Amino acid sequence: MQHPCMTCGACCTQYRVAFHWMESDEVTPGGVPHQLTEVLDPHRLCMRGTHSKPVRCVALDAQIGVYSRCTIHPNRPSVCREVDASWEYGKASPQCDKARISYGLDPLTLADWRWRDAADNDDDHPDDNGNSPSSPPQAPVAA
């Protein structure tokens, strides 16, 4: 199994992605690639493709519901980092649910995260937010 977002991408086609101009790589090394943004107001930029209808972030490489990837994932804006997939951290996400439903996809449930349980856990590779499901207790090694 894989992370449900890898086969979705719906959120990147539903919301304006606006953030403070200081997040741009013109100001902050490793920030959001400035060439992919446009000015929203004196204090904010937004990702190109998210300021008008139809919304589709320029950094999205996806066929919604089939495959999805953010081409700037390590450098994505803070607002993108703040949108959790439903039930990823134990609660529903109205933004995720609304975006998925708009494409006829079922909202995520706790069952969509079973791949992280016990044997499938991958603590050697936590996500970029430092979150990782906890590992099962290790049995003591006999001497």
Coordinates of C-alpha atoms in Angstrom, one line a residue:
M1 CA 0.0 0.0 0.0
Q2 CA 1.0 3.6 -0.4
H3 CA 0.0 6.9 1.1
P4 CA -3.5 7.8 -0.1
C5 CA -2.4 11.2 -1.4
M6 CA -0.2 9.4 -4.0
T7 CA -3.4 8.4 -5.8
C8 CA -5.5 11.5 -5.2
G9 CA -4.3 15.1 -5.7
A10 CA -7.8 16.5 -5.5
C11 CA -6.9 19.2 -2.9
C12 CA -4.4 20.7 -5.3
T13 CA -7.3 21.5 -7.7
Q14 CA -9.8 22.9 -5.2
Y15 CA -8.1 25.7 -3.2
R16 CA -6.1 28.9 -3.7
V17 CA -2.6 28.3 -2.3
A18 CA -1.7 31.7 -0.8
F19 CA 1.3 32.3 1.5
H20 CA 3.6 35.1 2.7
W21 CA 6.1 36.3 0.2
M22 CA 8.9 35.5 2.6
E23 CA 8.4 31.8 1.7
S24 CA 9.7 32.4 -1.8
D25 CA 13.1 31.1 -2.7
E26 CA 14.0 34.6 -3.8
V27 CA 14.1 35.4 -0.1
T28 CA 14.4 32.1 1.7
P29 CA 16.9 29.5 0.4
G30 CA 15.0 26.3 -0.3
G31 CA 11.7 28.1 -0.3
V32 CA 8.8 27.9 -2.8
P33 CA 10.1 28.3 -6.4
H34 CA 9.3 32.0 -7.2
Q35 CA 8.8 31.3 -10.9
L36 CA 5.8 29.1 -10.0
T37 CA 4.1 31.9 -8.0
E38 CA 2.1 35.1 -8.8
V39 CA 1.5 38.1 -6.6
L40 CA -1.8 38.0 -4.7
D41 CA -1.5 41.2 -2.7
P42 CA 1.3 43.2 -1.2
H43 CA 2.0 40.6 1.5
R44 CA 1.1 37.3 -0.2
L45 CA 2.0 35.2 -3.2
C46 CA -0.1 32.3 -4.5
M47 CA 0.8 29.3 -6.6
R48 CA 0.2 29.8 -10.2
G49 CA -3.0 28.0 -11.3
T50 CA -4.7 28.5 -7.9
H51 CA -5.9 32.1 -8.2
S52 CA -8.7 31.6 -10.7
K53 CA -11.1 29.0 -11.9
P54 CA -10.5 26.2 -12.8
V55 CA -8.1 25.7 -9.9
R56 CA -5.1 23.5 -10.5
C57 CA -1.7 24.1 -8.9
V58 CA 1.1 24.5 -11.4
A59 CA 3.2 22.1 -9.3
L60 CA 0.7 19.3 -9.5
D61 CA 1.6 16.3 -11.7
A62 CA -1.5 14.1 -11.4
Q63 CA -4.4 12.3 -12.9
I64 CA -6.8 12.8 -10.0
G65 CA -7.8 9.5 -8.4
V66 CA -5.1 7.6 -10.2
Y67 CA -1.7 9.1 -9.5
S68 CA -0.5 12.3 -7.9
R69 CA 2.7 14.0 -7.0
C70 CA 3.8 17.5 -6.0
T71 CA 6.7 18.4 -8.2
I72 CA 8.0 20.8 -5.5
H73 CA 7.0 18.7 -2.4
P74 CA 10.1 19.5 -0.3
N75 CA 9.7 23.2 -1.1
R76 CA 5.9 23.4 -1.0
P77 CA 4.3 26.3 0.8
S78 CA 3.4 26.1 4.5
V79 CA -0.3 26.1 3.7
C80 CA 0.1 22.9 1.8
R81 CA 2.0 21.3 4.7
E82 CA -0.9 22.2 7.0
V83 CA -3.5 20.3 5.0
D84 CA -3.6 16.7 6.4
A85 CA -5.3 13.9 4.7
S86 CA -8.4 12.7 6.6
W87 CA -7.6 10.4 9.4
E88 CA -3.9 10.5 8.8
Y89 CA -3.4 11.9 12.3
G90 CA -6.6 10.5 13.9
K91 CA -9.2 13.1 12.7
A92 CA -11.2 14.0 9.7
S93 CA -10.0 16.8 7.4
P94 CA -13.0 18.7 5.9
Q95 CA -10.7 20.1 3.2
C96 CA -9.5 16.7 2.2
D97 CA -13.1 15.2 2.3
K98 CA -14.5 18.1 0.2
A99 CA -11.8 17.8 -2.4
R100 CA -12.1 14.1 -2.8
I101 CA -15.9 14.2 -3.0
S102 CA -15.7 16.8 -5.8
Y103 CA -14.1 14.1 -7.9
G104 CA -16.4 11.3 -6.9
L105 CA -13.8 9.8 -4.6
D106 CA -14.8 8.4 -1.2
P107 CA -13.6 10.3 1.8
L108 CA -10.7 8.6 3.5
T109 CA -11.4 6.5 6.6
L110 CA -9.2 5.0 9.3
A111 CA -9.0 1.8 7.2
D112 CA -7.1 3.7 4.5
W113 CA -4.2 4.0 7.0
R114 CA -3.9 0.3 8.0
W115 CA -0.8 0.0 5.8
R116 CA 1.1 1.9 8.5
D117 CA 0.2 -0.6 11.2
A118 CA 2.9 -2.8 12.8
A119 CA 4.8 -4.7 10.1
D120 CA 4.3 -2.1 7.5
N121 CA 5.6 0.7 9.6
D122 CA 8.7 2.5 8.2
D123 CA 10.3 4.4 11.1
D124 CA 13.6 4.7 9.1
H125 CA 11.8 7.0 6.7
P126 CA 9.4 9.5 8.5
D127 CA 7.5 12.0 6.5
D128 CA 8.9 15.5 6.0
N129 CA 7.0 16.8 9.0
G130 CA 8.9 14.4 11.3
N131 CA 5.7 12.4 11.9
S132 CA 6.0 8.7 11.8
P133 CA 3.6 6.0 13.2
S134 CA 5.1 4.4 16.3
S135 CA 6.8 1.1 16.0
P136 CA 5.6 -2.0 17.9
P137 CA 7.7 -2.7 21.0
Q138 CA 10.9 -4.7 20.2
A139 CA 11.5 -7.9 22.1
P140 CA 14.7 -7.9 24.1
V141 CA 17.6 -9.6 22.4
A142 CA 19.0 -12.5 24.4
A143 CA 22.7 -12.2 25.2

